[in-house]
Coordinates of C-alpha atoms in Angstrom, one line a residue:
Chain A
X1 CA -16.7 96.0 37.7
X2 CA -19.0 94.2 35.3
X3 CA -17.3 95.7 32.2
X4 CA -14.0 94.3 33.4
X5 CA -15.4 90.8 33.9
X6 CA -17.0 90.9 30.6
X7 CA -13.8 91.9 28.9
X8 CA -11.9 89.0 30.5
X9 CA -14.5 86.5 29.6
X10 CA -14.4 87.6 26.0
X11 CA -10.6 87.1 25.9
X12 CA -10.9 83.7 27.5
X13 CA -13.5 82.6 25.1
X14 CA -11.6 83.5 21.9
X15 CA -8.2 82.0 22.6
X16 CA -7.6 78.2 22.8
X17 CA -5.4 76.9 25.6
X18 CA -2.0 77.0 24.0
X19 CA -2.3 80.5 22.6
X20 CA -3.7 81.7 25.9
X21 CA -0.5 80.7 27.6
X22 CA 1.6 82.6 25.1
X23 CA -0.7 85.6 25.2
X24 CA 0.0 86.0 28.9
X25 CA 3.6 86.6 28.0
X26 CA 2.8 88.9 25.2
X27 CA 0.3 90.9 27.2
X28 CA 3.0 91.7 29.7
X29 CA 5.6 92.7 27.2
X30 CA 6.1 96.1 28.9
X31 CA 7.0 94.4 32.1
X32 CA 9.6 92.2 30.4
X33 CA 10.9 95.3 28.7
X34 CA 11.4 97.0 32.0
X35 CA 13.1 93.9 33.3
X36 CA 15.7 93.9 30.5
X37 CA 18.1 96.6 32.0
X38 CA 17.7 95.1 35.5
X39 CA 18.5 91.6 34.3
X40 CA 21.3 92.9 32.2
X41 CA 22.8 94.4 35.3
X42 CA 22.6 91.2 37.3
X43 CA 24.0 89.1 34.5
X44 CA 26.9 91.4 33.7
X45 CA 27.9 92.3 37.3
X46 CA 26.9 89.3 39.4
X47 CA 26.8 86.3 37.1
X48 CA 29.6 87.0 34.7
X49 CA 32.1 87.5 37.6
X50 CA 31.1 84.0 38.8
X51 CA 32.9 82.7 35.8
X52 CA 36.0 84.3 37.2
X53 CA 35.9 81.7 40.0
X54 CA 37.5 79.3 37.6
X55 CA 40.7 81.2 38.2
X56 CA 41.0 79.4 41.5
X57 CA 41.6 76.2 39.4
X58 CA 44.1 77.8 37.0
X59 CA 47.5 79.2 37.3
X60 CA 46.2 82.6 36.3
X61 CA 48.3 84.9 34.2
X62 CA 46.8 88.3 33.3
X63 CA 48.5 88.2 29.9
X64 CA 47.2 84.8 29.0
X65 CA 43.8 85.7 30.3
X66 CA 41.4 83.3 32.0
X67 CA 41.0 80.9 29.0
X68 CA 44.7 80.9 28.2
X69 CA 45.9 80.2 31.7
X70 CA 47.1 76.7 32.7
X71 CA 44.7 74.4 34.5
X72 CA 46.0 73.2 37.8
X73 CA 43.0 71.7 39.5
X74 CA 43.0 71.7 43.2
X75 CA 46.6 72.9 43.5
X76 CA 45.8 76.3 45.1
X77 CA 43.3 74.7 47.5
X78 CA 45.9 72.3 48.7
X79 CA 48.3 75.3 49.0
X80 CA 45.6 77.0 51.0
X81 CA 45.0 74.1 53.4
X82 CA 48.7 73.9 54.1
X83 CA 49.2 77.6 54.5
X84 CA 49.7 78.6 58.1
X85 CA 48.4 82.1 57.6
X86 CA 45.2 80.8 56.1
X87 CA 44.4 78.9 59.3
X88 CA 45.5 81.8 61.4
X89 CA 43.1 84.2 59.6
X90 CA 40.3 81.7 59.7
X91 CA 40.8 81.3 63.5
X92 CA 40.9 85.1 63.9
X93 CA 37.8 85.5 61.9
X94 CA 35.8 83.0 63.9
X95 CA 37.2 84.3 67.2
X96 CA 36.4 87.9 66.5
X97 CA 33.0 87.1 65.2
X98 CA 32.3 85.0 68.3
X99 CA 33.4 87.9 70.6
X100 CA 31.1 90.1 68.7
X101 CA 28.2 87.7 69.0
X102 CA 28.9 87.3 72.7
X103 CA 29.2 91.0 73.6
X104 CA 27.7 93.0 70.9
X105 CA 24.7 90.9 70.1
X106 CA 22.9 91.0 73.5
X107 CA 23.6 94.7 74.0
X108 CA 20.8 96.2 71.8
X109 CA 18.3 93.8 73.4
X110 CA 19.1 95.0 76.9
X111 CA 19.2 98.6 75.6
X112 CA 15.8 98.2 74.0
X113 CA 14.3 96.9 77.2
X114 CA 15.7 99.9 79.1
X115 CA 14.6 102.3 76.5
X116 CA 11.1 100.9 76.9
X117 CA 11.1 101.9 80.5
X118 CA 11.7 105.6 79.8
X119 CA 8.6 107.5 80.6
X120 CA 9.2 110.8 78.9
X121 CA 8.5 110.3 75.2
X122 CA 10.5 113.4 74.4
X123 CA 13.6 112.3 76.3
X124 CA 13.3 108.9 74.7
X125 CA 13.2 110.3 71.2
X126 CA 16.1 112.6 71.8
X127 CA 18.2 109.7 73.2
X128 CA 17.3 107.5 70.2
X129 CA 18.3 110.2 67.7
X130 CA 21.6 110.5 69.4
X131 CA 22.4 106.8 69.7
X132 CA 21.5 106.0 66.1
X133 CA 24.0 108.5 64.8
X134 CA 27.2 106.4 64.9
X135 CA 25.6 103.9 62.5
X136 CA 25.7 106.4 59.7
X137 CA 29.3 107.4 60.2
X138 CA 31.8 105.5 58.0
X139 CA 34.5 103.4 59.6
X140 CA 37.1 105.5 58.0
X141 CA 35.9 108.5 60.0
X142 CA 35.5 106.5 63.2
X143 CA 39.0 105.1 62.7
X144 CA 40.4 108.6 62.4
X145 CA 38.9 109.4 65.8
X146 CA 39.9 106.1 67.4
X147 CA 43.5 106.3 66.1
X148 CA 43.8 109.7 67.6
X149 CA 42.2 108.9 70.9
X150 CA 44.4 105.8 71.4
X151 CA 47.6 107.3 70.1
X152 CA 50.6 107.2 72.4
X153 CA 51.4 110.9 72.3
X154 CA 48.6 113.1 73.2
X155 CA 45.8 110.6 72.7
X156 CA 42.9 111.1 75.0
X157 CA 42.9 107.7 76.5
X158 CA 46.6 107.8 77.3
X159 CA 46.3 111.3 78.8
X160 CA 43.6 110.1 81.2
X161 CA 45.7 107.0 82.0
X162 CA 48.6 109.2 82.9
X163 CA 46.4 111.4 85.1
X164 CA 45.9 108.2 87.2
X165 CA 49.5 107.5 87.2
X166 CA 49.7 104.9 84.5
X167 CA 52.1 104.8 81.6
X168 CA 51.1 105.5 78.0
X169 CA 50.4 102.5 75.8
X170 CA 50.4 102.3 72.0
X171 CA 47.1 100.5 72.1
X172 CA 46.5 99.9 68.4
X173 CA 49.9 98.3 68.0
X174 CA 49.5 95.8 70.8
X175 CA 48.1 92.4 69.8
X176 CA 46.5 91.9 73.2
X177 CA 44.3 94.9 72.9
X178 CA 43.3 94.8 69.2
X179 CA 40.4 92.4 69.4
X180 CA 38.9 94.3 72.4
X181 CA 39.2 97.6 70.4
X182 CA 37.3 95.9 67.5
X183 CA 34.5 94.7 69.8
X184 CA 34.2 98.0 71.8
X185 CA 34.2 100.2 68.7
X186 CA 31.7 97.9 67.0
X187 CA 29.5 98.2 70.2
X188 CA 29.7 102.0 70.1
X189 CA 28.8 102.1 66.4
X190 CA 26.0 99.6 66.2
X191 CA 24.2 99.3 69.6
X192 CA 21.9 102.2 69.1
X193 CA 20.7 101.3 65.6
X194 CA 20.4 97.7 66.7
X195 CA 17.7 98.5 69.1
X196 CA 15.2 99.5 66.4
X197 CA 14.3 96.0 65.5
X198 CA 13.9 94.9 69.1
X199 CA 11.7 97.9 69.9
X200 CA 9.5 97.0 66.9
X201 CA 9.3 93.4 68.3
X202 CA 8.3 94.7 71.7
X203 CA 5.6 96.9 70.2
X204 CA 4.1 93.8 68.8
X205 CA 3.4 92.2 72.1
X206 CA -0.2 92.0 73.1
X207 CA -0.8 94.4 76.0
X208 CA -3.4 92.1 77.5
X209 CA -0.5 89.8 78.4
X210 CA 0.9 92.6 80.6
X211 CA -2.4 93.2 82.2
X212 CA -2.8 89.5 83.0
X213 CA 0.6 89.4 84.5
X214 CA -0.1 92.5 86.6
X215 CA -3.3 90.8 87.9
X216 CA -1.2 87.8 88.8
X217 CA 0.9 90.1 90.9
X218 CA 4.0 90.2 88.8
X219 CA 6.3 93.2 89.3
X220 CA 8.3 94.9 86.5
X221 CA 11.1 92.5 86.6
X222 CA 8.9 89.4 86.5
X223 CA 6.9 90.9 83.7
X224 CA 10.0 91.5 81.6
X225 CA 11.1 87.9 82.2
X226 CA 7.8 86.3 81.5
X227 CA 6.1 88.5 79.0
X228 CA 8.5 90.8 77.2
X229 CA 11.4 88.4 76.6
X230 CA 9.3 85.5 75.5
X231 CA 7.4 87.9 73.2
X232 CA 10.6 89.1 71.6
X233 CA 12.1 85.6 71.4
X234 CA 11.1 84.9 67.7
X235 CA 12.9 88.1 66.7
X236 CA 15.9 87.4 68.9
X237 CA 16.2 83.9 67.5
X238 CA 16.0 85.1 63.9
X239 CA 18.7 87.8 64.6
X240 CA 20.9 85.3 66.4
X241 CA 20.7 82.7 63.6
X242 CA 21.5 85.4 61.1
X243 CA 24.5 86.5 63.2
X244 CA 25.8 83.0 63.4
X245 CA 25.5 82.4 59.7
X246 CA 27.6 85.5 59.1
X247 CA 30.4 84.2 61.3
X248 CA 32.9 84.3 58.5
X249 CA 32.3 88.0 58.0
X250 CA 34.1 89.6 60.9
X251 CA 33.8 93.1 59.6
X252 CA 36.2 93.9 56.7
X253 CA 35.3 97.5 56.8
X254 CA 36.3 97.9 60.4
X255 CA 39.4 95.7 60.4
X256 CA 40.8 97.2 57.2
X257 CA 40.9 100.7 58.5
X258 CA 42.1 99.8 62.0
X259 CA 44.7 97.0 61.5
X260 CA 48.4 97.4 61.0
X261 CA 51.4 95.2 60.6
X262 CA 51.9 94.8 64.4
X263 CA 48.5 93.1 65.0
X264 CA 48.2 90.9 61.9
X265 CA 48.5 87.7 63.9
X266 CA 45.3 88.5 65.9
X267 CA 43.5 90.9 63.6
X268 CA 43.9 89.6 60.1
X269 CA 40.6 88.1 58.9
X270 CA 39.7 86.1 55.8
X271 CA 38.6 89.2 53.9
X272 CA 41.7 91.2 54.6
X273 CA 43.8 88.2 53.7
X274 CA 42.1 87.9 50.4
X275 CA 42.5 91.6 49.7
X276 CA 46.2 91.6 50.6
X277 CA 47.2 88.4 48.7
X278 CA 45.0 89.2 45.8
X279 CA 45.2 92.9 45.1
X280 CA 48.4 93.8 46.8
X281 CA 50.5 90.7 46.2
X282 CA 48.8 89.7 43.0
X283 CA 48.5 86.1 44.0
X284 CA 45.2 86.0 42.0
X285 CA 44.6 82.3 41.9
X286 CA 45.3 81.8 45.6
X287 CA 43.2 84.7 46.7
X288 CA 40.3 83.5 44.5
X289 CA 40.6 80.0 46.1
X290 CA 40.4 81.5 49.6
X291 CA 37.5 83.7 48.5
X292 CA 35.7 80.7 47.0
X293 CA 36.2 78.7 50.2
X294 CA 34.7 81.5 52.2
X295 CA 31.8 81.9 49.8
X296 CA 30.9 78.3 49.8
X297 CA 31.0 77.9 53.5
X298 CA 29.0 81.1 53.9
X299 CA 26.3 79.8 51.5
X300 CA 26.1 76.5 53.4
X301 CA 25.7 78.4 56.6
X302 CA 22.9 80.5 55.2
X303 CA 21.1 77.5 53.9
X304 CA 21.5 75.8 57.3
X305 CA 20.1 78.9 58.9
X306 CA 17.2 78.9 56.6
X307 CA 16.4 75.3 57.5
X308 CA 16.7 76.1 61.1
X309 CA 14.2 79.0 60.8
X310 CA 11.7 76.7 59.2
X311 CA 12.2 74.1 61.9
X312 CA 11.4 76.5 64.6
X313 CA 8.3 77.6 62.8
X314 CA 9.4 80.9 61.2
X315 CA 9.2 81.4 57.5
X316 CA 12.5 80.8 55.9
X317 CA 14.4 83.5 53.9
X318 CA 14.2 81.4 50.8
Chain B
X1 CA -0.3 101.7 84.3
X2 CA 2.6 100.1 86.0
X3 CA 5.8 102.0 86.5
X4 CA 9.1 100.7 87.6
X5 CA 10.6 101.5 91.0
X6 CA 12.0 105.0 91.5
X7 CA 15.6 104.1 92.0
X8 CA 15.5 102.2 88.7
X9 CA 14.0 105.1 86.9
X10 CA 16.6 107.4 88.1
X11 CA 19.3 104.9 87.2
X12 CA 17.8 104.5 83.8
X13 CA 17.7 108.2 83.0
X14 CA 21.2 108.7 84.3
X15 CA 22.4 105.8 82.2
X16 CA 21.0 107.2 79.0
X17 CA 22.3 110.6 79.7
X18 CA 25.7 109.0 80.1
X19 CA 25.3 106.9 76.9
X20 CA 24.3 110.0 75.0
X21 CA 27.4 111.8 76.2
X22 CA 29.6 108.9 75.3
X23 CA 28.1 108.7 71.9
X24 CA 28.4 112.4 71.1
X25 CA 31.7 113.3 72.8
X26 CA 34.0 111.8 70.1
X27 CA 32.3 114.0 67.5
X28 CA 32.4 117.1 69.8
X29 CA 36.1 116.5 70.5
X30 CA 36.8 116.2 66.8
X31 CA 35.0 119.4 66.0
X32 CA 36.7 121.4 68.8
X33 CA 40.1 120.0 68.0
X34 CA 39.8 121.1 64.4
X35 CA 39.1 124.7 65.3
X36 CA 41.5 125.5 68.1
X37 CA 45.1 126.6 67.8
X38 CA 47.7 124.1 68.7
X39 CA 48.5 125.8 72.0
X40 CA 45.0 125.1 73.3
X41 CA 45.0 121.6 71.8
X42 CA 48.2 120.6 73.5
X43 CA 47.2 122.0 76.9
X44 CA 43.7 120.8 77.4
X45 CA 43.1 117.1 77.7
X46 CA 39.3 117.0 77.3
X47 CA 38.6 120.0 75.1
X48 CA 35.2 120.8 76.4
X49 CA 35.0 124.2 74.9
X50 CA 37.0 126.1 72.3
X51 CA 38.6 129.1 74.1
X52 CA 40.0 130.5 70.9
X53 CA 38.8 129.5 67.5
X54 CA 40.6 129.5 64.2
X55 CA 39.4 128.3 60.9
X56 CA 42.8 128.3 59.4
X57 CA 42.9 124.5 59.2
X58 CA 39.7 124.4 57.2
X59 CA 40.8 127.2 54.9
X60 CA 44.0 125.3 54.2
X61 CA 42.6 121.9 53.4
X62 CA 39.9 123.4 51.2
X63 CA 42.5 125.4 49.2
X64 CA 44.8 122.4 48.8
X65 CA 43.7 120.4 45.8
X66 CA 43.1 117.0 47.2
X67 CA 40.1 117.5 49.4
X68 CA 37.9 119.7 47.1
X69 CA 38.5 117.3 44.2
X70 CA 37.6 114.3 46.3
X71 CA 34.5 116.2 47.6
X72 CA 33.4 116.8 44.0
X73 CA 34.0 113.1 43.1
X74 CA 32.0 111.9 46.1
X75 CA 29.2 114.4 45.5
X76 CA 29.0 113.2 41.9
X77 CA 29.0 109.5 42.7
X78 CA 26.4 110.1 45.5
X79 CA 24.0 112.1 43.4
X80 CA 24.3 110.3 40.1
X81 CA 24.7 106.9 41.7
X82 CA 21.6 107.3 44.0
X83 CA 19.5 108.5 41.1
X84 CA 20.5 105.6 38.9
X85 CA 20.1 103.1 41.7
X86 CA 16.7 104.3 42.7
X87 CA 15.5 104.2 39.1
X88 CA 16.7 100.7 38.5
X89 CA 15.6 99.4 41.9
X90 CA 12.1 100.9 41.4
X91 CA 11.7 99.2 38.0
X92 CA 12.9 95.9 39.2
X93 CA 10.8 96.0 42.4
X94 CA 7.7 97.0 40.4
X95 CA 8.1 94.2 37.9
X96 CA 8.8 91.6 40.6
X97 CA 5.8 92.8 42.6
X98 CA 3.4 91.6 39.9
X99 CA 2.3 88.2 41.0
X100 CA 0.6 87.3 37.7
X101 CA 3.7 87.7 35.7
X102 CA 4.9 84.4 34.2
X103 CA 8.4 83.4 35.3
X104 CA 8.4 85.9 38.1
X105 CA 9.4 83.4 40.8
X106 CA 12.3 82.1 38.7
X107 CA 13.6 85.6 38.0
X108 CA 13.3 86.4 41.7
X109 CA 15.4 83.5 42.7
X110 CA 18.0 84.4 40.1
X111 CA 18.3 87.8 41.7
X112 CA 18.1 86.5 45.3
X113 CA 21.0 84.1 44.7
X114 CA 23.3 87.0 44.1
X115 CA 22.8 88.0 47.6
X116 CA 23.9 84.6 49.0
X117 CA 26.9 83.9 46.9
X118 CA 29.4 85.9 45.0
X119 CA 32.5 85.3 43.0
X120 CA 34.7 87.3 45.4
X121 CA 37.0 90.2 45.0
X122 CA 39.4 88.9 42.4
X123 CA 36.9 87.6 39.8
X124 CA 35.1 91.0 40.2
X125 CA 38.3 92.9 39.6
X126 CA 39.1 90.8 36.5
X127 CA 35.6 91.2 35.2
X128 CA 35.6 95.0 35.7
X129 CA 39.0 95.1 34.1
X130 CA 37.7 93.3 31.0
X131 CA 34.8 95.8 30.8
X132 CA 37.3 98.6 30.9
X133 CA 35.9 100.0 34.1
X134 CA 39.0 100.0 36.3
X135 CA 40.1 103.5 37.1
X136 CA 37.0 105.1 35.6
X137 CA 34.3 107.0 37.5
X138 CA 31.6 104.6 36.2
X139 CA 33.0 102.0 38.5
X140 CA 31.4 103.9 41.4
X141 CA 28.0 103.8 39.9
X142 CA 27.4 100.7 37.9
X143 CA 28.7 97.7 39.7
X144 CA 26.7 98.6 42.8
X145 CA 23.7 99.8 40.9
X146 CA 21.1 97.6 42.6
X147 CA 21.2 96.6 46.3
X148 CA 19.2 93.4 46.3
X149 CA 18.1 93.8 49.9
X150 CA 16.6 97.3 49.1
X151 CA 15.0 95.8 46.0
X152 CA 13.2 93.2 48.1
X153 CA 12.0 95.8 50.6
X154 CA 10.7 97.9 47.7
X155 CA 9.0 94.9 46.1
X156 CA 7.2 94.1 49.3
X157 CA 6.2 97.7 49.7
X158 CA 4.7 97.7 46.2
X159 CA 2.9 94.5 46.9
X160 CA 1.1 96.1 49.8
X161 CA -0.5 98.7 47.6
X162 CA -4.2 98.2 46.9
X163 CA -4.8 96.5 43.5
X164 CA -7.8 98.7 42.8
X165 CA -5.6 101.6 42.0
X166 CA -3.9 99.8 39.2
X167 CA -7.1 98.2 37.9
X168 CA -8.8 101.6 37.7
X169 CA -5.9 103.0 35.7
X170 CA -5.9 100.0 33.4
X171 CA -9.5 100.5 32.6
X172 CA -8.7 104.1 31.8
X173 CA -6.3 102.7 29.2
X174 CA -3.0 103.4 31.1
X175 CA 0.0 101.3 30.0
X176 CA 1.9 99.2 32.5
X177 CA 4.9 101.6 32.3
X178 CA 2.5 104.5 32.7
X179 CA 1.0 103.0 35.8
X180 CA 4.4 102.7 37.4
X181 CA 5.4 106.4 36.9
X182 CA 2.0 108.1 37.2
X183 CA 0.4 106.1 39.9
X184 CA 2.7 103.8 41.9
X185 CA 5.5 106.3 42.1
X186 CA 3.6 109.2 43.6
X187 CA 1.8 107.0 46.1
X188 CA 5.0 105.3 47.3
X189 CA 7.0 108.4 47.5
X190 CA 7.8 108.0 51.3
X191 CA 9.2 104.5 50.8
X192 CA 11.2 105.6 47.7
X193 CA 12.6 108.6 49.5
X194 CA 13.7 106.4 52.4
X195 CA 15.5 103.9 50.2
X196 CA 17.0 106.8 48.3
X197 CA 18.4 108.0 51.5
X198 CA 19.9 104.6 52.3
X199 CA 21.5 104.4 48.9
X200 CA 22.8 108.0 49.3
X201 CA 24.4 107.2 52.7
X202 CA 25.9 104.0 51.4
X203 CA 27.5 105.9 48.5
X204 CA 28.8 108.8 50.5
X205 CA 30.5 106.4 53.0
X206 CA 31.9 104.1 50.4
X207 CA 35.6 103.4 50.6
X208 CA 36.3 100.0 48.9
X209 CA 35.5 100.8 45.4
X210 CA 38.1 103.5 45.4
X211 CA 40.7 101.3 47.1
X212 CA 40.1 98.2 45.0
X213 CA 39.3 99.5 41.6
X214 CA 40.8 103.0 41.2
X215 CA 44.4 103.9 40.8
X216 CA 44.3 107.6 39.9
X217 CA 44.1 109.4 43.2
X218 CA 42.3 112.3 41.5
X219 CA 39.3 110.0 41.2
X220 CA 39.4 109.0 44.8
X221 CA 36.3 109.6 47.0
X222 CA 36.4 111.7 50.1
X223 CA 36.6 108.6 52.3
X224 CA 39.5 107.2 50.3
X225 CA 41.4 110.4 50.6
X226 CA 40.6 110.5 54.3
X227 CA 41.9 107.0 54.7
X228 CA 45.1 108.0 53.0
X229 CA 45.5 110.9 55.3
X230 CA 44.9 108.9 58.4
X231 CA 47.1 106.0 57.4
X232 CA 49.8 108.3 56.5
X233 CA 50.2 107.4 52.8
X234 CA 48.9 110.8 51.8
X235 CA 51.0 113.7 53.0
X236 CA 48.2 116.4 52.8
X237 CA 47.8 116.8 56.5
X238 CA 51.5 117.3 57.1
X239 CA 51.8 119.7 54.1
X240 CA 48.9 121.8 55.3
X241 CA 50.1 121.9 58.8
X242 CA 53.6 123.1 57.6
X243 CA 52.1 125.7 55.3
X244 CA 49.9 127.1 58.1
X245 CA 53.0 127.8 60.1
X246 CA 52.1 125.1 62.6
X247 CA 49.1 126.9 64.0
X248 CA 47.9 123.4 64.1
X249 CA 49.6 120.1 64.0
X250 CA 48.7 117.5 61.4
X251 CA 46.5 115.6 63.8
X252 CA 44.2 118.5 64.0
X253 CA 44.2 118.9 60.2
X254 CA 43.2 115.3 60.0
X255 CA 40.3 116.1 62.3
X256 CA 39.3 119.0 60.0
X257 CA 39.3 116.6 57.1
X258 CA 37.2 114.1 59.1
X259 CA 34.6 116.9 59.8
X260 CA 34.5 117.9 56.1
X261 CA 34.0 114.3 55.1
X262 CA 31.2 113.7 57.5
X263 CA 29.6 117.1 57.7
X264 CA 26.9 116.5 55.2
X265 CA 25.7 113.5 57.1
X266 CA 25.9 115.2 60.4
X267 CA 23.9 118.1 59.1
X268 CA 21.3 116.2 57.3
X269 CA 20.9 113.4 59.8
X270 CA 18.7 115.0 62.6
X271 CA 16.1 116.0 60.0
X272 CA 16.0 112.7 58.1
X273 CA 16.5 110.4 61.0
X274 CA 12.9 109.4 61.4
X275 CA 12.7 108.3 57.7
X276 CA 15.7 106.0 58.2
X277 CA 14.1 104.5 61.3
X278 CA 10.8 104.0 59.6
X279 CA 12.5 102.4 56.7
X280 CA 14.3 99.9 58.9
X281 CA 11.2 99.1 60.8
X282 CA 9.3 98.4 57.6
X283 CA 12.1 96.4 56.2
X284 CA 12.6 94.5 59.3
X285 CA 9.0 93.5 59.7
X286 CA 8.7 92.5 56.1
X287 CA 11.9 90.4 56.4

C-alpha cells in the first residue's frame, strides 16, 4: 500500500501540470488501442450509414450514387404526408402498439403476482422454465405453428370449431381477426419471460412491510394492494414508459412473418411499409424518408421518456 | 407466514398447470405431427400421442440440399458470430468500465447514441453495398458485431468488480491488456457466458439479415429457409412430400423443418435457462 502511494507521489512531483494531463492519455495507451477496433465498428456500421439519410432529400439513383443524385429537398416528405398508405400504416402501428400495451403489458405483472403465491418451490421453478420457453423461439417458427393451427383445411382451431358446429374460417386472411392474432400470439410468446423483471421487483420489497400489514389485520388481497403493488410501482412505471416510447415499433419480426396481402389495411406497420417500398419496390428515397420520420419521432419519444423518468425521481437512461 | 385461502391456492395451481399445457402443447403437436404418417395426422384432431411413428419426413428433408446447407450456414454464423461479438463486446465493456480513462464519457455517449437513433434500412443497405458485403457471409457477422445493450450490461458488470484485484496485478507489473485476459476474464466468466448465450440465441434466430441483405439462397440461414417454406416461396416441402410418396403431406414436412430449426434451442434450453434468467435479472436491475 505505501509503495503504491509513494510511486504516485513521485510521478506527480516530476511532471508539471500540462505534461501531467498528456501523460494520462499516454499512460492509458493500451486502453485506447483496445478501443480502436470497437470504435471502428461503430463508425463504419452505425455512423457512416447515418450519412445515407441524405438520400431522403435526393432523388436517389443507384447508378449516380449518393453524391451524384439530384437534390430535391423536402419533396419525398411532402409525398409521404400526402400518401394515404403512409397514414394508414402509421394508424395501424399506433393501434397495434396500443392494443399490446393494453393487453400484453399488464399480463406479466398479474402473472408475477400469482407466481409469487405458489408455495411449492419446485412446482414454481418447473412452471417458470416452461413459460420462459416461447421467448427463445423465433417468430418464424411460431408463425409456422400459427399458420398451421389457423389454416382453413385441417387447422386445429377450425377442427375444434367444427366439432362445436361452427364453420371453418381462414383466420389469417380476415382483417377483423388479424390484430387479435398479433396480440394473442405476442401474449403467448412474451408473458412468461416478462415476469422476470417483476419478480425481481417483488423480491426487493422489505418483508417488514408485510409483517406490519399483517399486524394491522390485512389479508392477502389487502397486502397485495397496499404493499406489493406500491412496492413494484417504480418498476412498473419504468417499464410502462419504455413501452410507450416504443409505440412506433409494433413488432416488425412478428408482423412480417404473419401478414399477407389480405390483411394489409389493418396489419401493415411502418417498418413493413419501409421494407416493402424500399427493398422490394426500390423506392429508396421515399422509404428512407419514412424511416427517417420514424427514427426522429422515436428519438423524441425516448428523450421525453427519459425526462419523465427524472421527473418521477428515477435515474434517467441518459 | 401468511398463506392465501385454500380455494385460491387450488385455483392458482390449476391455472399454472393449464398455462404450462397451453405453452407446451403447440410444440408437442408440432413434434408429433412431424413423425406420424399422414393417415394418423388426418384422422386425429389433437394428436396427443403418436400411434405409429415414421422418420421418413426427417430423412427426406435432411437429404434434400436446402436444409443441411442452411443448417451449416446458421451454425457457422452462430459460432463465429458469437465468438467475434463476445470478444469485441468484452474489450469495449472493459475499456468503458475504467472510470479514470480520459474521454470515457464522451465515447460512451457516442456509443449510446447508436442505440437511440439509426439511419434506417435503406441507408444501411446502401452502406453495406458500398462495402461489398451484400450477399456475402460476412454480413451475418460484422454489421451486428456489438449489441450496445449487452455492452452496457457487461460494462456495469465489470465496474462491480473489486478494484484491489487490478491494483494487485498492476503492482506485479501486469499490462492493461494482460489484466483483461488474465484476471478480469476468468473472474467474470459467468457473466460472459450468459451474454454469449444471448448473442448465440440472437444469431440462431436471425431472419432479417438474410432477407434484406442476401440474394443467394445457398447462403440463407435456417430461419430464412424455413420462412421460405412456410410462405410457400420455397418448394422444398412439396418436393419432399411428393418424393416420399405422400406418406406425409407438405404441412407435416414443414413441421419437421420447424423442429430441425428449433431443435438445438429446445435441447439446450432447459439446461441453460437459469443462466438466461440470471442474466436478465442482473441486466434489469442495473438498468
